[in-house]
Short mmCIF file of C-alpha atoms in Angstrom, two decimals:
data_model
loop_
_atom_site.label_atom_id
_atom_site.label_comp_id
_atom_site.label_asym_id
_atom_site.label_seq_id
_atom_site.Cartn_x
_atom_site.Cartn_y
_atom_site.Cartn_z
CA UNK Y 97 2.97 10.23 -20.89
CA UNK Y 98 5.33 7.79 -19.02
CA UNK Y 99 3.93 4.69 -18.66
CA UNK Y 100 4.64 5.06 -14.60
CA UNK Y 101 3.61 8.84 -14.63
CA UNK Y 102 0.87 10.00 -11.89
CA UNK Y 103 -2.41 10.33 -12.51
CA UNK Y 104 -4.67 12.33 -10.82
CA UNK Y 105 -7.39 11.08 -8.72
CA UNK Y 106 -9.18 13.89 -7.03
CA UNK Y 107 -12.45 13.24 -9.08
CA UNK Y 108 -12.74 9.20 -10.69
CA UNK Y 109 -15.98 9.34 -12.52
CA UNK Y 110 -17.42 5.58 -13.21
CA UNK Y 111 -20.21 4.76 -15.55
CA UNK Y 112 -22.99 3.00 -14.56
CA UNK Y 113 -24.89 1.40 -18.02
CA UNK Y 114 -27.94 -0.12 -19.38
CA UNK Y 115 -27.02 -4.44 -19.30
CA UNK Y 116 -23.86 -3.52 -17.59
CA UNK Y 117 -21.86 -6.20 -15.15
CA UNK Y 118 -22.84 -4.09 -11.41
CA UNK Y 119 -19.04 -5.30 -10.05
CA UNK Y 120 -16.98 -4.09 -12.71
CA UNK Y 121 -17.42 -0.60 -10.95
CA UNK Y 122 -18.57 -1.60 -6.99
CA UNK Y 123 -14.95 -2.86 -6.98
CA UNK Y 124 -13.08 0.02 -7.95
CA UNK Y 125 -16.00 1.92 -5.94
CA UNK Y 126 -15.54 -0.25 -2.68
CA UNK Y 127 -11.48 -0.09 -3.55
CA UNK Y 128 -11.06 3.72 -4.03
CA UNK Y 129 -12.94 3.71 -0.56
CA UNK Y 130 -10.56 1.86 0.90
CA UNK Y 131 -8.26 3.82 0.28
CA UNK Y 132 -9.77 6.70 1.06
CA UNK Y 133 -10.17 5.01 4.89
CA UNK Y 134 -6.44 4.47 5.12
CA UNK Y 135 -5.41 7.57 4.22
CA UNK Y 136 -7.43 9.04 6.80
CA UNK Y 137 -5.15 7.05 9.24
CA UNK Y 138 -2.58 9.93 8.72
CA UNK Y 139 -2.19 12.70 9.62
CA UNK Y 140 0.28 13.82 6.64
CA UNK Y 141 -2.48 12.11 3.94
CA UNK Y 142 -5.13 12.74 5.69
CA UNK Y 143 -6.18 16.35 2.78
CA UNK Y 144 -5.44 13.37 -0.16
CA UNK Y 145 -8.69 11.60 0.56
CA UNK Y 146 -10.46 14.28 -0.27
CA UNK Y 147 -11.35 12.49 -3.82
CA UNK Y 148 -14.45 12.15 -4.94
CA UNK Y 149 -15.80 8.66 -6.43
CA UNK Y 150 -19.28 9.49 -8.37
CA UNK Y 151 -21.22 6.87 -10.46
CA UNK Y 152 -22.51 8.98 -13.19
CA UNK Y 153 -25.55 6.97 -15.27
CA UNK Y 154 -25.80 7.40 -18.84
CA UNK Y 155 -29.05 5.83 -21.09
CA UNK Y 156 -30.61 6.00 -24.04
CA UNK Y 157 -33.97 6.45 -22.83
CA UNK Y 158 -33.36 8.95 -19.95
CA UNK Y 159 -34.51 6.31 -17.55
CA UNK Y 160 -32.62 4.56 -15.02
CA UNK Y 161 -29.78 2.14 -15.64
CA UNK Y 162 -30.98 -1.68 -14.91
CA UNK Y 163 -27.45 -3.08 -14.44
CA UNK Y 164 -27.97 -6.88 -15.01
CA UNK Y 165 -29.01 -8.43 -12.30
CA UNK Y 166 -31.48 -5.45 -11.49
CA UNK Y 167 -29.33 -4.47 -9.09
CA UNK Y 168 -28.32 -0.43 -9.48
CA UNK Y 169 -26.68 2.16 -7.57
CA UNK Y 170 -29.29 5.20 -7.02
CA UNK Y 171 -29.11 8.56 -6.45
CA UNK Y 172 -27.14 9.47 -9.72
CA UNK Y 173 -27.05 12.27 -12.11
CA UNK Y 174 -26.06 12.02 -16.02
CA UNK Y 175 -23.08 11.43 -16.88
CA UNK Y 176 -23.78 14.33 -18.80
CA UNK Y 177 -23.53 16.96 -16.20
CA UNK Y 178 -20.26 15.93 -15.25
CA UNK Y 179 -17.61 17.99 -16.74
CA UNK Y 180 -14.40 17.61 -15.04
CA UNK Y 181 -12.29 14.31 -14.05
CA UNK Y 182 -9.54 12.91 -14.03
CA UNK Y 183 -10.37 9.19 -14.28
CA UNK Y 184 -13.16 7.23 -16.39
CA UNK Y 185 -14.02 3.97 -15.35
CA UNK Y 186 -15.91 2.31 -18.55
CA UNK Y 187 -17.78 -0.71 -16.99
CA UNK Y 188 -18.14 -4.59 -19.15
CA UNK Y 189 -21.70 -5.02 -20.77
CA UNK Y 190 -22.98 -8.33 -21.76
CA UNK Y 191 -22.16 -9.40 -24.19
CA UNK Y 192 -23.26 -6.93 -27.55
CA UNK Y 193 -22.84 -3.12 -26.11
CA UNK Y 194 -24.06 -2.05 -29.31
CA UNK Y 195 -26.92 -4.20 -28.81
CA UNK Y 196 -27.57 -1.38 -25.73
CA UNK Y 197 -25.86 1.70 -26.72
CA UNK Y 198 -28.13 2.21 -30.25
CA UNK Y 199 -27.57 5.85 -29.49
CA UNK Y 200 -24.57 6.26 -27.97
CA UNK Y 201 -23.80 9.40 -29.70
CA UNK Y 202 -24.09 12.14 -26.91
CA UNK Y 203 -21.72 9.98 -24.19
CA UNK Y 204 -19.31 9.11 -27.51
CA UNK Y 205 -19.14 13.15 -27.58
CA UNK Y 206 -18.10 13.34 -23.67
CA UNK Y 207 -16.25 10.78 -23.50
CA UNK Y 208 -13.80 12.79 -26.34
CA UNK Y 209 -14.27 16.16 -24.77
CA UNK Y 210 -13.20 14.44 -21.47
CA UNK Y 211 -10.05 12.77 -22.52
CA UNK Y 212 -8.77 15.88 -24.67
CA UNK Y 213 -9.54 17.85 -21.41
CA UNK Y 214 -6.98 15.01 -20.31
CA UNK Y 215 -9.10 12.10 -18.43
CA UNK Y 216 -7.53 9.03 -17.88
CA UNK Y 217 -9.61 6.22 -19.81
CA UNK Y 218 -10.40 2.93 -17.26
CA UNK Y 219 -12.06 0.39 -19.83
CA UNK Y 220 -12.80 -2.75 -18.38
CA UNK Y 221 -14.03 -5.87 -20.75
CA UNK Y 222 -16.55 -4.86 -23.65
CA UNK Y 223 -16.40 -1.56 -22.19
CA UNK Y 224 -13.71 -1.23 -24.06
CA UNK Y 225 -16.58 -0.35 -27.35
CA UNK Y 226 -17.01 2.70 -25.96
CA UNK Y 227 -13.30 4.09 -26.34
CA UNK Y 228 -12.60 1.91 -29.68
CA UNK Y 229 -16.10 3.26 -31.34
CA UNK Y 230 -14.92 6.75 -30.29
CA UNK Y 231 -12.20 6.39 -32.38
CA UNK Y 232 -9.90 7.33 -29.41
CA UNK Y 233 -7.94 3.95 -29.55
CA UNK Y 234 -7.08 3.83 -33.53
CA UNK Y 235 -3.38 2.53 -33.76
CA UNK Y 236 -3.21 1.96 -29.71
CA UNK Y 237 -3.53 -1.50 -28.67
CA UNK Y 238 -6.19 -2.72 -26.81
CA UNK Y 239 -7.54 -5.28 -25.65
CA UNK Y 240 -10.62 -6.93 -24.04
CA UNK Y 241 -13.48 -9.76 -22.85
CA UNK Y 242 -12.59 -13.55 -25.41
CA UNK Y 243 -16.39 -13.19 -26.01
CA UNK Y 244 -15.93 -9.88 -28.06
CA UNK Y 245 -12.50 -10.76 -29.28
CA UNK Y 246 -13.23 -11.73 -32.31
CA UNK Y 247 -15.59 -9.04 -32.74
CA UNK Y 248 -14.26 -6.30 -32.16
CA UNK Y 249 -11.25 -6.63 -34.19
CA UNK Y 250 -13.50 -7.12 -36.96
CA UNK Y 251 -15.62 -3.77 -36.35
CA UNK Y 252 -12.64 -1.90 -35.25
CA UNK Y 253 -9.45 -3.16 -37.76
CA UNK Y 254 -7.57 0.15 -37.03
CA UNK Y 255 -7.16 -0.96 -33.19
CA UNK Y 256 -3.83 -3.41 -32.37
CA UNK Y 257 -6.45 -5.53 -30.77
CA UNK Y 258 -3.90 -7.54 -27.93
CA UNK Y 259 -5.38 -11.01 -28.27
CA UNK Y 260 -2.55 -12.80 -25.66
CA UNK Y 261 -2.76 -9.94 -23.37
CA UNK Y 262 -5.57 -8.94 -20.17
CA UNK Y 263 -3.98 -5.49 -20.02
CA UNK Y 264 -2.86 -2.79 -22.28
CA UNK Y 265 -1.93 0.92 -21.98
CA UNK Y 266 -1.61 3.34 -24.44
CA UNK Y 267 -0.38 6.19 -22.92
CA UNK Y 268 -3.83 7.91 -21.00
CA UNK Y 269 -5.88 4.83 -22.30
CA UNK Y 270 -6.36 1.90 -20.06
CA UNK Y 271 -7.80 -2.04 -20.89
CA UNK Y 272 -8.48 -4.80 -18.85
CA UNK Y 273 -10.13 -8.25 -20.67
CA UNK Y 274 -11.63 -8.89 -17.59
CA UNK Y 275 -13.13 -7.09 -14.28
CA UNK Y 276 -10.01 -9.12 -11.85
CA UNK Y 277 -7.76 -7.42 -14.10
CA UNK Y 278 -9.33 -4.63 -13.47
CA UNK Y 279 -9.07 -4.10 -10.34
CA UNK Y 280 -5.31 -4.93 -10.98
CA UNK Y 281 -5.86 -1.78 -12.54
CA UNK Y 282 -7.24 0.16 -9.90
CA UNK Y 283 -3.98 -1.03 -7.83
CA UNK Y 284 -1.83 0.05 -9.71
CA UNK Y 285 -3.55 3.70 -10.09
CA UNK Y 286 -2.86 3.23 -6.58
CA UNK Y 287 0.53 2.73 -6.65
CA UNK Y 288 1.49 5.59 -8.82
CA UNK Y 289 -0.25 8.15 -6.68
CA UNK Y 290 -0.13 7.10 -3.51
CA UNK Y 291 3.18 4.73 -3.36
CA UNK Y 292 3.63 1.17 -2.79
CA UNK Y 293 2.87 0.36 0.23
CA UNK Y 294 -0.93 1.77 0.35
CA UNK Y 295 -1.37 0.19 -3.27
CA UNK Y 296 -0.19 -3.08 -1.09
CA UNK Y 297 -2.59 -2.53 1.35
CA UNK Y 298 -5.46 -2.18 -0.48
CA UNK Y 299 -4.90 -5.28 -2.55
CA UNK Y 300 -4.72 -7.37 0.18
CA UNK Y 301 -7.47 -6.25 1.68
CA UNK Y 302 -9.40 -7.59 -1.39
CA UNK Y 303 -7.26 -9.75 -2.72
CA UNK Y 304 -4.74 -11.69 -0.45
CA UNK Y 305 -3.83 -14.39 -2.81
CA UNK Y 306 -0.40 -13.90 -4.45
CA UNK Y 307 -1.56 -12.39 -8.26
CA UNK Y 308 1.22 -11.47 -11.07
CA UNK Y 309 1.21 -7.42 -11.44
CA UNK Y 310 0.64 -5.01 -13.50
CA UNK Y 311 3.35 -4.53 -14.53
CA UNK Y 312 4.47 -8.39 -15.83
CA UNK Y 313 0.76 -8.37 -17.34
CA UNK Y 314 0.45 -5.47 -19.13
CA UNK Y 315 0.97 -4.99 -22.86
CA UNK Y 316 2.16 -1.25 -23.02
CA UNK Y 317 2.40 1.26 -25.90
CA UNK Y 318 5.07 3.14 -24.30
CA UNK Y 319 6.47 1.03 -22.10
CA UNK Y 320 10.61 1.63 -21.36
CA UNK Y 321 11.63 -1.40 -23.80
CA UNK Y 322 9.60 0.64 -26.46
CA UNK Y 323 11.08 3.43 -27.99
CA UNK Y 324 13.54 4.73 -31.22
CA UNK Y 325 16.32 4.72 -29.87
CA UNK Y 326 18.75 1.92 -30.62
CA UNK Y 327 21.85 2.55 -29.31
CA UNK Y 328 19.68 2.64 -25.77
CA UNK Y 329 18.18 -0.14 -26.01
CA UNK Y 330 21.37 -1.78 -27.03
CA UNK Y 331 22.27 -0.51 -23.27
CA UNK Y 332 18.54 -2.23 -22.16
CA UNK Y 333 19.03 -5.38 -23.40
CA UNK Y 334 23.03 -5.60 -21.52
CA UNK Y 335 20.79 -5.00 -18.13
CA UNK Y 336 18.30 -7.24 -18.39
CA UNK Y 337 20.16 -10.13 -19.61
CA UNK Y 338 23.30 -8.82 -16.62
CA UNK Y 339 20.95 -7.71 -14.42
CA UNK Y 340 22.57 -9.30 -11.25
CA UNK Y 341 26.70 -8.26 -12.81
CA UNK Y 342 27.95 -5.30 -11.51
CA UNK Y 343 26.42 -2.27 -13.51
CA UNK Y 344 29.78 -0.57 -15.52
CA UNK Y 345 29.16 2.66 -17.62
CA UNK Y 346 31.59 2.99 -19.69
CA UNK Y 347 30.82 -0.86 -20.51
CA UNK Y 348 27.31 0.00 -21.39
CA UNK Y 349 28.50 3.22 -23.18
CA UNK Y 350 30.64 1.50 -25.46
CA UNK Y 351 27.66 -0.14 -26.25
CA UNK Y 352 25.43 2.15 -27.54
CA UNK Y 353 28.65 3.82 -28.87
CA UNK Y 354 28.72 7.15 -27.14
CA UNK Y 355 30.60 8.77 -23.94
CA UNK Y 356 29.84 7.87 -20.18
CA UNK Y 357 28.32 11.47 -20.16
CA UNK Y 358 26.34 11.47 -23.40
CA UNK Y 359 24.98 7.85 -22.45
CA UNK Y 360 23.88 8.71 -19.14
CA UNK Y 361 22.17 11.93 -20.32
CA UNK Y 362 20.65 9.96 -23.01
CA UNK Y 363 19.04 7.10 -21.21
CA UNK Y 364 17.43 9.59 -18.41
CA UNK Y 365 16.04 11.08 -21.31
CA UNK Y 366 14.83 7.90 -23.25
CA UNK Y 367 13.62 5.77 -20.15
CA UNK Y 368 12.71 8.57 -17.44
CA UNK Y 369 15.27 6.23 -14.95
CA UNK Y 370 19.09 6.21 -14.52
CA UNK Y 371 21.24 3.32 -15.40
CA UNK Y 372 21.67 2.10 -11.53
CA UNK Y 373 17.89 2.94 -10.30
CA UNK Y 374 16.71 0.70 -13.84
CA UNK Y 375 18.56 -1.88 -12.72
CA UNK Y 376 17.66 -1.38 -9.35
CA UNK Y 377 14.03 -1.97 -10.46
CA UNK Y 378 14.73 -5.31 -12.55
CA UNK Y 379 16.65 -6.73 -9.14
CA UNK Y 380 13.36 -5.76 -7.73
CA UNK Y 381 10.84 -6.83 -9.88
CA UNK Y 382 12.82 -10.18 -9.96
CA UNK Y 383 12.99 -10.30 -6.07
CA UNK Y 384 9.53 -9.53 -5.59
CA UNK Y 385 8.83 -13.08 -7.64
CA UNK Y 386 11.26 -14.46 -5.40
CA UNK Y 387 9.88 -13.68 -2.07
CA UNK Y 388 6.22 -14.46 -3.72
CA UNK Y 389 6.58 -17.83 -5.20
CA UNK Y 390 11.04 -19.02 -3.18
CA UNK Y 391 11.68 -20.21 0.39
CA UNK Y 392 14.64 -18.53 -0.44
CA UNK Y 393 16.17 -16.73 2.54
CA UNK Y 394 16.83 -12.68 2.39
CA UNK Y 395 20.51 -12.95 1.85
CA UNK Y 396 20.67 -15.96 -0.93
CA UNK Y 397 18.28 -13.56 -2.49
CA UNK Y 398 20.20 -10.62 -2.34
CA UNK Y 399 23.44 -12.96 -3.60
CA UNK Y 400 21.27 -14.34 -6.91
CA UNK Y 401 20.87 -10.66 -7.67
CA UNK Y 402 24.11 -8.54 -6.83
CA UNK Y 403 22.90 -7.15 -4.04
CA UNK Y 404 26.21 -6.54 -1.39
CA UNK Y 405 24.66 -8.00 1.24
CA UNK Y 406 20.80 -8.86 2.72
CA UNK Y 407 20.73 -4.88 4.40
CA UNK Y 408 21.37 -3.29 1.14
CA UNK Y 409 19.14 -5.55 -0.91
CA UNK Y 410 17.01 -4.33 2.26
CA UNK Y 411 16.90 -0.62 1.78
CA UNK Y 412 16.37 -1.11 -2.12
CA UNK Y 413 13.68 -3.06 -1.85
CA UNK Y 414 11.85 -1.08 0.96
CA UNK Y 415 12.25 2.36 -1.72
CA UNK Y 416 10.86 0.89 -4.73
CA UNK Y 417 7.88 -1.47 -2.87
CA UNK Y 418 7.50 0.73 0.43
CA UNK Y 419 7.68 -2.00 2.72
CA UNK Y 420 10.48 -4.84 3.09
CA UNK Y 421 11.19 -7.47 1.90
CA UNK Y 422 10.46 -9.44 4.62
CA UNK Y 423 7.18 -7.31 5.14
CA UNK Y 424 6.17 -8.00 1.74
CA UNK Y 425 6.49 -11.76 1.52
CA UNK Y 426 4.41 -11.94 5.24
CA UNK Y 427 1.96 -9.75 2.77
CA UNK Y 428 1.53 -11.65 -0.34
CA UNK Y 429 1.87 -15.16 1.39
CA UNK Y 430 0.08 -14.75 4.98
CA UNK Y 431 -2.57 -17.51 4.54
CA UNK Y 432 -5.14 -18.67 7.23
CA UNK Y 433 -6.07 -22.40 7.96
CA UNK Y 434 -9.10 -22.77 10.80
CA UNK Y 435 -9.23 -26.42 11.39
CA UNK Y 436 -12.58 -27.72 13.66
CA UNK Y 437 -11.72 -29.23 17.22
CA UNK Y 438 -14.30 -31.85 15.92
CA UNK Y 439 -12.86 -32.87 11.96
CA UNK Y 440 -12.39 -36.02 11.98
CA UNK Y 441 -9.84 -37.94 9.45
CA UNK Y 442 -11.86 -41.11 7.90
#
């Protein structure tokens, strides 16, 4: 599975566990419902709104799980009765998961079986304990809440814990160190399946302030730069360092010691993109940062990044992001300040 491959969202299971932080599944659930509402607004996407987002309970006592704070989601069935699902969202747990999951074997067996059937796992905070305990993260990168990191590192030495990353991806297993990072993961999954435009609309509904995107923050075990093809890695390195220069296939091919035809075919096979699309993506990611954090005009950004003109930049960015550069800038930088007429400066 490539880092940017779509992940089915026809059925999403959100676990409700003892002593969990309810917000770690409440926010993803609300984001999915916001997505559903937006899909229903368009005739062309109305059918896609028929996905299922279901909360599944698991309790070692068989009674209603009690999240931290006492709030509960009523009327949900046992997660063990859910036999087919595309995505499993595991909530953050309060402090020590092993304290509340003393008899977790049925849940671990269920998780392993669903993963083997193709489900994607999204584990938030200390909820990463579950896939780690199941052995699904052995030899793979993972992260968790800072409070649990030292304990989990000792408890699960086969896992490649990423102490400096709030997000990790290892194939179909995503880990988020915090609830906010978990929300970023949900936005990322929405973007993979429904496009950046819809993902951005949902993100702005819940988090209108500027935030670093998933792609900039995640440690990916299978990202485009992490492979064994040294020749293609040399070409990628050149593109990263010279993204604003005119792309020359003969030059890149010579760096890889390949013919142009061999290089082009091999580059697509390794990265999943043509060299041109790869460079355009790098430019768009850089442009996104400037649009968010600078007052540079569109023509200046286009020039800095090597686009022929602002029009060319606009077309490429819209194809990549789903919205024009101007619309994107307005969406991520819009703020409303209200001043009371009776306010006085003293």
